[in-house]
PDB file of C-alpha atoms and ligand atoms in Angstrom:
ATOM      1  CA  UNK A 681      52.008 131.240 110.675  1.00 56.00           C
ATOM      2  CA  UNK A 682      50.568 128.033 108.900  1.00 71.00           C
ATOM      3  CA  UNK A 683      47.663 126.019 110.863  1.00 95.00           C
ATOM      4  CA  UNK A 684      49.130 122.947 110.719  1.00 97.00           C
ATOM      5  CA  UNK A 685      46.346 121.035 112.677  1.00 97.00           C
ATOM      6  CA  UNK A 686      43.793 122.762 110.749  1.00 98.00           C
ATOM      7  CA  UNK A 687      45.739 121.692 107.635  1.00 98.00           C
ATOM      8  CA  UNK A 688      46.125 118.263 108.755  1.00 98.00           C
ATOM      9  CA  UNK A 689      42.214 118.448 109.370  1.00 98.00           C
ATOM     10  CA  UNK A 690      41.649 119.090 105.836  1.00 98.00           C
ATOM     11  CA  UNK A 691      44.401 116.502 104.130  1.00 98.00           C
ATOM     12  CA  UNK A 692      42.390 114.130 106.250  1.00 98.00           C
ATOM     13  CA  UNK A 693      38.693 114.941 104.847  1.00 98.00           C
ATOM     14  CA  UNK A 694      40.284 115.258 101.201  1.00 98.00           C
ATOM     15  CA  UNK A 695      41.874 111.595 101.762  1.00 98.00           C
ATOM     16  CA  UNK A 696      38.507 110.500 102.936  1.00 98.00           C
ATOM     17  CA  UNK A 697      36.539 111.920 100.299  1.00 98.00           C
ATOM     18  CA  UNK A 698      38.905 110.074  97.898  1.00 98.00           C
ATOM     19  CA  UNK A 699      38.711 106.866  99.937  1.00 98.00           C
ATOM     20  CA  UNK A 700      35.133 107.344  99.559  1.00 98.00           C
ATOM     21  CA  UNK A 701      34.586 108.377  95.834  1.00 98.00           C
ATOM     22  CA  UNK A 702      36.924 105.481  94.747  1.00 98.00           C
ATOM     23  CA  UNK A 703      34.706 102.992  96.940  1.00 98.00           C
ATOM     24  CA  UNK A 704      37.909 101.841  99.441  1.00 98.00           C
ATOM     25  CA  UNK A 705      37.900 101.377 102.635  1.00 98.00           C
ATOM     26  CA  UNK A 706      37.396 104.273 105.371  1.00 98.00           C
ATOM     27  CA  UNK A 707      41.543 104.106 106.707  1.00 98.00           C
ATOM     28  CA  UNK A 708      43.308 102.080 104.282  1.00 98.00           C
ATOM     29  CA  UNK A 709      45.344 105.097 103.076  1.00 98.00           C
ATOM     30  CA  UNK A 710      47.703 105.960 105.290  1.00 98.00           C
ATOM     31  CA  UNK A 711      48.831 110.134 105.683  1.00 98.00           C
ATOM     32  CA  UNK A 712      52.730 110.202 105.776  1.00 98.00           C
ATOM     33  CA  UNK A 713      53.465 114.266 106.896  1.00 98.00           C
ATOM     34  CA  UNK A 714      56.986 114.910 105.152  1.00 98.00           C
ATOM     35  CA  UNK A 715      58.511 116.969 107.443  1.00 98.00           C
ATOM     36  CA  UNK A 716      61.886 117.798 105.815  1.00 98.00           C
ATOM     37  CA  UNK A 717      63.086 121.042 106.388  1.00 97.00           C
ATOM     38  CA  UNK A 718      60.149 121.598 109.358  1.00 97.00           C
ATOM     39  CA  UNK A 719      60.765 122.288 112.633  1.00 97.00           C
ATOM     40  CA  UNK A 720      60.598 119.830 115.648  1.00 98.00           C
ATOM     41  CA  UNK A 721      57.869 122.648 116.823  1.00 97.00           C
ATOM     42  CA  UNK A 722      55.607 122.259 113.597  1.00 97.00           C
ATOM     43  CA  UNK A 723      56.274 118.018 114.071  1.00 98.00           C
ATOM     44  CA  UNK A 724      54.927 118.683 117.706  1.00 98.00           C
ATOM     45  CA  UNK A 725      51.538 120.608 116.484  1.00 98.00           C
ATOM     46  CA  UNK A 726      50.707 118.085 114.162  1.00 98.00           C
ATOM     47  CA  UNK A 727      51.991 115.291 116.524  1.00 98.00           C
ATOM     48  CA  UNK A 728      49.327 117.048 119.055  1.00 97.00           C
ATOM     49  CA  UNK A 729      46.688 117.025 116.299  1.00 97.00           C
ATOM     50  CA  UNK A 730      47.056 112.996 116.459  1.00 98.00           C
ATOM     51  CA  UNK A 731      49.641 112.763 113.654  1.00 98.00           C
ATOM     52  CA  UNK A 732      52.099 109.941 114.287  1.00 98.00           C
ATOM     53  CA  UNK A 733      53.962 109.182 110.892  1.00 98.00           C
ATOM     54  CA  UNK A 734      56.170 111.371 108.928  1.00 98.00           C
ATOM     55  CA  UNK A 735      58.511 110.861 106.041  1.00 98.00           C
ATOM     56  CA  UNK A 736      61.402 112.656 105.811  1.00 98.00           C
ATOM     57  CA  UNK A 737      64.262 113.193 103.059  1.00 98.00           C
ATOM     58  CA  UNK A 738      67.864 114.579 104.474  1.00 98.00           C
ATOM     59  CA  UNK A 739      69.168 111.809 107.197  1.00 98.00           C
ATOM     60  CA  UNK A 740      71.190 114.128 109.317  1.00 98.00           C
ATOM     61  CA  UNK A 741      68.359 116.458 109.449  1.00 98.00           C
ATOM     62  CA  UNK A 742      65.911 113.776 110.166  1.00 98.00           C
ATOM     63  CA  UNK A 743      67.906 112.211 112.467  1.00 98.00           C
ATOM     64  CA  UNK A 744      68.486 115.113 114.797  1.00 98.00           C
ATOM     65  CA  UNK A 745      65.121 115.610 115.139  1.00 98.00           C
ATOM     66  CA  UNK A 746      64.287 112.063 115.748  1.00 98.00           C
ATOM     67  CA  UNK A 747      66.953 112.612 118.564  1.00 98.00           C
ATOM     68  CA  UNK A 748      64.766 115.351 119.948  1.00 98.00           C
ATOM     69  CA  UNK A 749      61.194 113.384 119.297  1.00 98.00           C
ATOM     70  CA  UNK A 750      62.764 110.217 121.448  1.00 97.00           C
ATOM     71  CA  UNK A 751      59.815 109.939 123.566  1.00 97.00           C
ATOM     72  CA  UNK A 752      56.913 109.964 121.366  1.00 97.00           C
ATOM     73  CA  UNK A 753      55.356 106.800 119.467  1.00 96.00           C
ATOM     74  CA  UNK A 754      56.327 107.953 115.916  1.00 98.00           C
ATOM     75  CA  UNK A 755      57.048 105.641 112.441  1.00 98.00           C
ATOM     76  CA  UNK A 756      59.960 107.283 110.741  1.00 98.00           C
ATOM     77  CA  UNK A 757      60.042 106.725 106.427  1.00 99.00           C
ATOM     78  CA  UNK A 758      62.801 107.941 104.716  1.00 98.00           C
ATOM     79  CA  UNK A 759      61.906 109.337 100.868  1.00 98.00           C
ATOM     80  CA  UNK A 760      64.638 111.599  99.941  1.00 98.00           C
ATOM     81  CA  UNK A 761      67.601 110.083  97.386  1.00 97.00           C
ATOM     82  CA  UNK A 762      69.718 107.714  98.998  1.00 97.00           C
ATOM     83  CA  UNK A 763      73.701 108.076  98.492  1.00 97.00           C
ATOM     84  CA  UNK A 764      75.538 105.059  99.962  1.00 97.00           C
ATOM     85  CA  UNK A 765      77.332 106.879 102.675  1.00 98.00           C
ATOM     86  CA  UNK A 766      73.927 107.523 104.156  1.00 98.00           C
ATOM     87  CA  UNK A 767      73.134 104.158 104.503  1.00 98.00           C
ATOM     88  CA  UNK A 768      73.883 103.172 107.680  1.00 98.00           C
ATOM     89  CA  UNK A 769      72.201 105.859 109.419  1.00 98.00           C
ATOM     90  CA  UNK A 770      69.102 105.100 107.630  1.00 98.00           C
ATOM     91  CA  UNK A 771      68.958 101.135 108.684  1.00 98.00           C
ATOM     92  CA  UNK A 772      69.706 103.032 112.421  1.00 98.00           C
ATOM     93  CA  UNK A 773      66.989 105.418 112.361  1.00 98.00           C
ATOM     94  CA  UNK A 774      63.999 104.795 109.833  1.00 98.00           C
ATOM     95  CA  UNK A 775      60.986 101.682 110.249  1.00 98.00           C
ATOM     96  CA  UNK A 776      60.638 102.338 106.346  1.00 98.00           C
ATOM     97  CA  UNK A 777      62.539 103.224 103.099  1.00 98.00           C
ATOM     98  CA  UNK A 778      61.050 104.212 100.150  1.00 98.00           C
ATOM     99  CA  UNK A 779      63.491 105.526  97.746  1.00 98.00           C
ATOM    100  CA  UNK A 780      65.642 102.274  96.673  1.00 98.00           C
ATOM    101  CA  UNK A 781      66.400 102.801  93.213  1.00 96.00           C
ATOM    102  CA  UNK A 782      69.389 100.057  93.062  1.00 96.00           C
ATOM    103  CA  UNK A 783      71.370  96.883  94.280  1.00 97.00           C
ATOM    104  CA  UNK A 784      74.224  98.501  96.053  1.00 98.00           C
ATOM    105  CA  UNK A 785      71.693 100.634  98.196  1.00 98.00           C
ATOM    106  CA  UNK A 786      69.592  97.808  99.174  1.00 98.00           C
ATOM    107  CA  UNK A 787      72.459  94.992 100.179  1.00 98.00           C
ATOM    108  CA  UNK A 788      73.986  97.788 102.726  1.00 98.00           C
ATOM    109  CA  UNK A 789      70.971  98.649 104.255  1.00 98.00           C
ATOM    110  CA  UNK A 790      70.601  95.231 104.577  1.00 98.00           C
ATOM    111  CA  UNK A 791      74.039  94.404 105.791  1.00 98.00           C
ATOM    112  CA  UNK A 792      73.409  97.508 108.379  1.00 98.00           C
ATOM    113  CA  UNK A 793      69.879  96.899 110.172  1.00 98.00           C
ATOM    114  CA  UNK A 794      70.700  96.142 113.304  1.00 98.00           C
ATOM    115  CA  UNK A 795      70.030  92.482 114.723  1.00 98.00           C
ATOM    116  CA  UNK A 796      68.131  93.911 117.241  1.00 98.00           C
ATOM    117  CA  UNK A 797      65.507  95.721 114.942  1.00 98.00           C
ATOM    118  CA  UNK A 798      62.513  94.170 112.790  1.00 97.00           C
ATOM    119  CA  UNK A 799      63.801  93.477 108.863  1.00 98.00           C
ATOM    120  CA  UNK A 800      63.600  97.374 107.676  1.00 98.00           C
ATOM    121  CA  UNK A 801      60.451  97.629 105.581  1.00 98.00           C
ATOM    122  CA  UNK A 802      61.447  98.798 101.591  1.00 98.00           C
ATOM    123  CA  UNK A 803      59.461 100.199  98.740  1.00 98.00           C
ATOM    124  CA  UNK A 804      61.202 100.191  95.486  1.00 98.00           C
ATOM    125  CA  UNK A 805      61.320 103.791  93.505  1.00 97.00           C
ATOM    126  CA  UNK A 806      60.450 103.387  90.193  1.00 97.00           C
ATOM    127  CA  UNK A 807      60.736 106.245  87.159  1.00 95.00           C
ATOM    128  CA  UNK A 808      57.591 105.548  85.391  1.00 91.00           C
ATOM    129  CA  UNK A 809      58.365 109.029  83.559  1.00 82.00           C
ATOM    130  CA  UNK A 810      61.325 107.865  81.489  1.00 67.00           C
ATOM    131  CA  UNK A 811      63.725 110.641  80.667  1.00 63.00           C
ATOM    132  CA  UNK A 812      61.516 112.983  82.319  1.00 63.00           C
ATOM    133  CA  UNK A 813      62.768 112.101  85.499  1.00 64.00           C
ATOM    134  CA  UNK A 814      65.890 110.994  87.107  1.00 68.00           C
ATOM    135  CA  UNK A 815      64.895 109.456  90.478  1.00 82.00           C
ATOM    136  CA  UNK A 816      64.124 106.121  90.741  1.00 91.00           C
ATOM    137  CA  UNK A 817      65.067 102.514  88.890  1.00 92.00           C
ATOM    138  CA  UNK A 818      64.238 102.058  85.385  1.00 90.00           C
ATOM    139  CA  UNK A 819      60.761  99.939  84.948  1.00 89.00           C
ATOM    140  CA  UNK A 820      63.323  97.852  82.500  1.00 88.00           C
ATOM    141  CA  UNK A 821      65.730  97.195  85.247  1.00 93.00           C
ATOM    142  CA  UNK A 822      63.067  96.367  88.159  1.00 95.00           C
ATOM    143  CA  UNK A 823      62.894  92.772  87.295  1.00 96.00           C
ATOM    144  CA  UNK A 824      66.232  92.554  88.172  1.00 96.00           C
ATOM    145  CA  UNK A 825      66.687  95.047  91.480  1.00 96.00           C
ATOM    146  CA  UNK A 826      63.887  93.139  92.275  1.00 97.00           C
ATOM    147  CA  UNK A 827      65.317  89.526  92.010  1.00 96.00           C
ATOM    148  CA  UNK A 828      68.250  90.402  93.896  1.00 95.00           C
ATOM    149  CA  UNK A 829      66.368  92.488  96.811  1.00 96.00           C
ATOM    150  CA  UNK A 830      64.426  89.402  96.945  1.00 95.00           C
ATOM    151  CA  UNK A 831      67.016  87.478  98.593  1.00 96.00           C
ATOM    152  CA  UNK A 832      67.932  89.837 101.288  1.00 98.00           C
ATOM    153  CA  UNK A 833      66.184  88.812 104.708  1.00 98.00           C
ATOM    154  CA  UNK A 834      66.801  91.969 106.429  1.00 98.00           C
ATOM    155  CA  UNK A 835      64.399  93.886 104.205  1.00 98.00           C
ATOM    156  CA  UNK A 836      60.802  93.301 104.234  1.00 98.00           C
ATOM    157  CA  UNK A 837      59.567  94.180 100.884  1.00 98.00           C
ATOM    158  CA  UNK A 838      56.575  96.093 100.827  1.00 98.00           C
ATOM    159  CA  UNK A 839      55.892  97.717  97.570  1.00 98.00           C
ATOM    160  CA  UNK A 840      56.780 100.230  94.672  1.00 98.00           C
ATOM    161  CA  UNK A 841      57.202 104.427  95.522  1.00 98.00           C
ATOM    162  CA  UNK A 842      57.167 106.995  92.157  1.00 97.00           C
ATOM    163  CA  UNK A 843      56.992 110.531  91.929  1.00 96.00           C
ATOM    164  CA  UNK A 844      55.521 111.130  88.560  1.00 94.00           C
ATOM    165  CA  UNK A 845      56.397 114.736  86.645  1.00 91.00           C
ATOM    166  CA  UNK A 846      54.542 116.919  87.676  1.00 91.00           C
ATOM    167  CA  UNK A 847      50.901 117.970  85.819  1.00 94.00           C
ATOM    168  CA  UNK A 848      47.413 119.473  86.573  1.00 96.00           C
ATOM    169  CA  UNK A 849      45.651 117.372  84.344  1.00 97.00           C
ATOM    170  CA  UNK A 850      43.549 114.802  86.478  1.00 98.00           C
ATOM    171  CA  UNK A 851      43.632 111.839  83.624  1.00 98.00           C
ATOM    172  CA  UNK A 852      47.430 112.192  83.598  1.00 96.00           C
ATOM    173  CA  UNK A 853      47.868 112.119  86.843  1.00 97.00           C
ATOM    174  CA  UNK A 854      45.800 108.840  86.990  1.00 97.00           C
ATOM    175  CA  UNK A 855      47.440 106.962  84.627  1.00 97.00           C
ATOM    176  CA  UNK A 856      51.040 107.667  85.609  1.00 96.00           C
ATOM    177  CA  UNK A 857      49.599 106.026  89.151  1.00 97.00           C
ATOM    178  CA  UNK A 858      47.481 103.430  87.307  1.00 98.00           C
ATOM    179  CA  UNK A 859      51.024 102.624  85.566  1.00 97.00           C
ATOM    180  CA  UNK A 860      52.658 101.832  89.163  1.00 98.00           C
ATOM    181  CA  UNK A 861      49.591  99.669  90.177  1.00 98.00           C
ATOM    182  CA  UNK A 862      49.323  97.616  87.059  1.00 98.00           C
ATOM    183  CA  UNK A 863      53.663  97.449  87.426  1.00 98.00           C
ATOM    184  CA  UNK A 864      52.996  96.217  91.174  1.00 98.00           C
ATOM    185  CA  UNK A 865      50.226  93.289  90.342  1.00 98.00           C
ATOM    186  CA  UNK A 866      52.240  92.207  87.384  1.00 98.00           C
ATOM    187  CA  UNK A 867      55.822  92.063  89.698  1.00 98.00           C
ATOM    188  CA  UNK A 868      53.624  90.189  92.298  1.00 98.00           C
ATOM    189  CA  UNK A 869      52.077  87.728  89.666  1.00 98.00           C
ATOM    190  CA  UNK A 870      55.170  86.947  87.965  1.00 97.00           C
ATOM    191  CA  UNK A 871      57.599  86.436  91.214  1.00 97.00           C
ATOM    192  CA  UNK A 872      54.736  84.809  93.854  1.00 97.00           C
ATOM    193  CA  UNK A 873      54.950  88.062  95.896  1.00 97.00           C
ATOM    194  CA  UNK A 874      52.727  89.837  98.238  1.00 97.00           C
ATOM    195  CA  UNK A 875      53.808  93.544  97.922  1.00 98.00           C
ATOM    196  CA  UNK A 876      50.929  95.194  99.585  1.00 98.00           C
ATOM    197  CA  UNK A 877      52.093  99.009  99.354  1.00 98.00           C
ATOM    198  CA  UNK A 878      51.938 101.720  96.800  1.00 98.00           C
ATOM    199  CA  UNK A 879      53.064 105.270  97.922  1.00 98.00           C
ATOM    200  CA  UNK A 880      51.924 107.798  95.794  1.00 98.00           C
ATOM    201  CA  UNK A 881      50.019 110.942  95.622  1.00 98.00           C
ATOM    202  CA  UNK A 882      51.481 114.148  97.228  1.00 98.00           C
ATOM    203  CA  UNK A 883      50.112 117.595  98.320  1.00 98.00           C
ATOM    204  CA  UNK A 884      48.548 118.179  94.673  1.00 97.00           C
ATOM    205  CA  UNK A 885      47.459 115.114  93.044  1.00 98.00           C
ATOM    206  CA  UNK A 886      46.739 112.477  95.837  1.00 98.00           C
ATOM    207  CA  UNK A 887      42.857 112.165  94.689  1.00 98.00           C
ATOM    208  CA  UNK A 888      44.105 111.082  91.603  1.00 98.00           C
ATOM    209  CA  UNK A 889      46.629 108.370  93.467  1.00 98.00           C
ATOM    210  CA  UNK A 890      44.064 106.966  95.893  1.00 98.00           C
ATOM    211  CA  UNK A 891      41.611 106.581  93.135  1.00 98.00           C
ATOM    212  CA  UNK A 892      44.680 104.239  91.811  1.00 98.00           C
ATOM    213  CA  UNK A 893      44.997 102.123  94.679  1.00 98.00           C
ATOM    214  CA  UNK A 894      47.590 104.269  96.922  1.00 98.00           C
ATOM    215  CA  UNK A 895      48.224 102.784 100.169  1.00 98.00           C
ATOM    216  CA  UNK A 896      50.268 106.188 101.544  1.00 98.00           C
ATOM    217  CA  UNK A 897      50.078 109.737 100.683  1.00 98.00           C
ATOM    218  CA  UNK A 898      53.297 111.780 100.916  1.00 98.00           C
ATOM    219  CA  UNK A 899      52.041 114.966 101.774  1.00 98.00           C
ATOM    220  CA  UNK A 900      54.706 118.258 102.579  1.00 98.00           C
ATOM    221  CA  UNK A 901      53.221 121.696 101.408  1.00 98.00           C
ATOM    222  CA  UNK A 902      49.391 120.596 102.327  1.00 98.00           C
ATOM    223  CA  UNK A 903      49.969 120.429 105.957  1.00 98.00           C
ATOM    224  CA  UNK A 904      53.130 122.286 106.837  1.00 97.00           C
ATOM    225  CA  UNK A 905      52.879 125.047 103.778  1.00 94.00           C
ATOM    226  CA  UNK A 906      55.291 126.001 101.363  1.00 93.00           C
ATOM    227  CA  UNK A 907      58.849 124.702 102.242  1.00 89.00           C
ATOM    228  CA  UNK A 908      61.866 127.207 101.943  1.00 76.00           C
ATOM    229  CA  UNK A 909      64.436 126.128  98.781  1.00 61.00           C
ATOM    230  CA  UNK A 910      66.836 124.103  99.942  1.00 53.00           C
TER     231      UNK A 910
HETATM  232  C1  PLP B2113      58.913 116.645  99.537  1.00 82.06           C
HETATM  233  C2  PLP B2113      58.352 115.341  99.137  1.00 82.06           C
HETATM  234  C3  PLP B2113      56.974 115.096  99.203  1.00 82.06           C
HETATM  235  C4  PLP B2113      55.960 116.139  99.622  1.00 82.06           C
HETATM  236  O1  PLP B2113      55.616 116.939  98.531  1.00 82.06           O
HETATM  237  P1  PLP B2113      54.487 118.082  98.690  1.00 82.06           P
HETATM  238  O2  PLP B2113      54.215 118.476  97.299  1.00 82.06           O
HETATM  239  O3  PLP B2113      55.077 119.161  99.527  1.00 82.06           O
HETATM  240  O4  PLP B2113      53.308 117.448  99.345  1.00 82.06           O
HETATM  241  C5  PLP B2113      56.531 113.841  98.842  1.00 82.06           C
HETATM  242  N1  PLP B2113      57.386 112.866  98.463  1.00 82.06           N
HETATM  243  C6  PLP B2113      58.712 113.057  98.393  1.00 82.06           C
HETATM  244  C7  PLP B2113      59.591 111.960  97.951  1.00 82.06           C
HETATM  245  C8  PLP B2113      59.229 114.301  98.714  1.00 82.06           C
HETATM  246  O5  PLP B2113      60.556 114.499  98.621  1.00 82.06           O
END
């Protein structure tokens, strides 16, 4: 059986040893607990160990145990890939998106959010790994996904979301974040925004991301273990 509150109690000291060494402020990186293939019982021990956001990646899944969850005080994100059928269930269900990758995804969830809900808040997912990696937009084509998502007043734009490849090495893992934080001053500079998030940093390189400027953590394995393939 994995502890998941004693897991959860070290993510937390690692995050604020990071906060710490990288001389940011005690709290300003917030622990998203991806859940996807978890349990609603492993959501409720960490939920009991004060955990109140999670992140999770396949809608139906994530949606049936939001169904079950109803009563508690929880923020939903939504990281996985995004196919356009899925859309509407995701402006339904989720406070927060973080896997846009292009124009057609963004204008439905738009066109979906319900009148009677907040603008949905968005993160754009950018490949900073080139051909490395398939998820996420282009850094060449942001500009653009960015000028149009601009205009949409049902989506609150918050920030940029990558998942770099994967590596070991510390100063590689810092500059593939340091790429996404210089990418998210220069989009603000250049278009008069205000995007104030950056998520990334997962189970094994989030020291790396907060010393980078990470605003959330997306962290699986480190506090519900090792997740069966799916
Ligand atoms: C599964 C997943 C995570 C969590 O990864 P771990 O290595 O288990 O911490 C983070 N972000 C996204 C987008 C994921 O799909």
């Amino acid at each position: 059986m994995t502890d998941v509150a004693e897991n959860l109690s070290n993510v937390r000291a690692r995050i604020a040893a990071a906060e710490q060494k990288a001389g940011r402020v005690a709290g300003s990186v917030t622990l998203l607990a991806v859940s996807k293939t978890k349990s609603v019982e492993l959501i409720e021990v960490a939920v009991a160990a004060g955990q109140r956001v999670f992140a999770e990646s396949y809608v139906q899944e994530a949606i049936a145990k939001q169904t079950v969850l109803v009563d508690l005080p929880l923020q939903w994100h939504f990281v996985g890939p995004i196919q356009s059928n899925k859309t509407r269930l995701i402006a339904e269900h989720f406070d927060w998106v973080h896997s846009i990758d292009r124009r057609k995804i963004a204008q439905r969830l738009n066109d979906q959010r319900p009148a009677d809900m907040q603008p949905i808040n968005v993160l754009l997912q950018v490949n900073i790994s080139n051909e490395l990696s398939k998820s996420g937009s282009d850094i060449s084509e942001i500009k653009n996904l960015l000028e149009s998502i601009m205009k949409l007043p049902r989506l609150s734009l918050r920030g940029l979301m990558a998942i770099p490849v994967k590596t070991t090495d510390y100063a590689e893992q810092r500059q593939a974040f340091r790429c996404l934080a210089e990418l998210k001053t220069e989009l603000n500079e250049t278009f008069g925004l205000s995007m104030d998030c950056l998520s990334m940093g997962m189970s094994n390189d989030m020291e790396a991301a907060i010393a980078e400027g990470a605003t959330h953590v997306r962290v699986g394995t480190g506090i519900f273990g090792a997740r069966d393939n799916k």
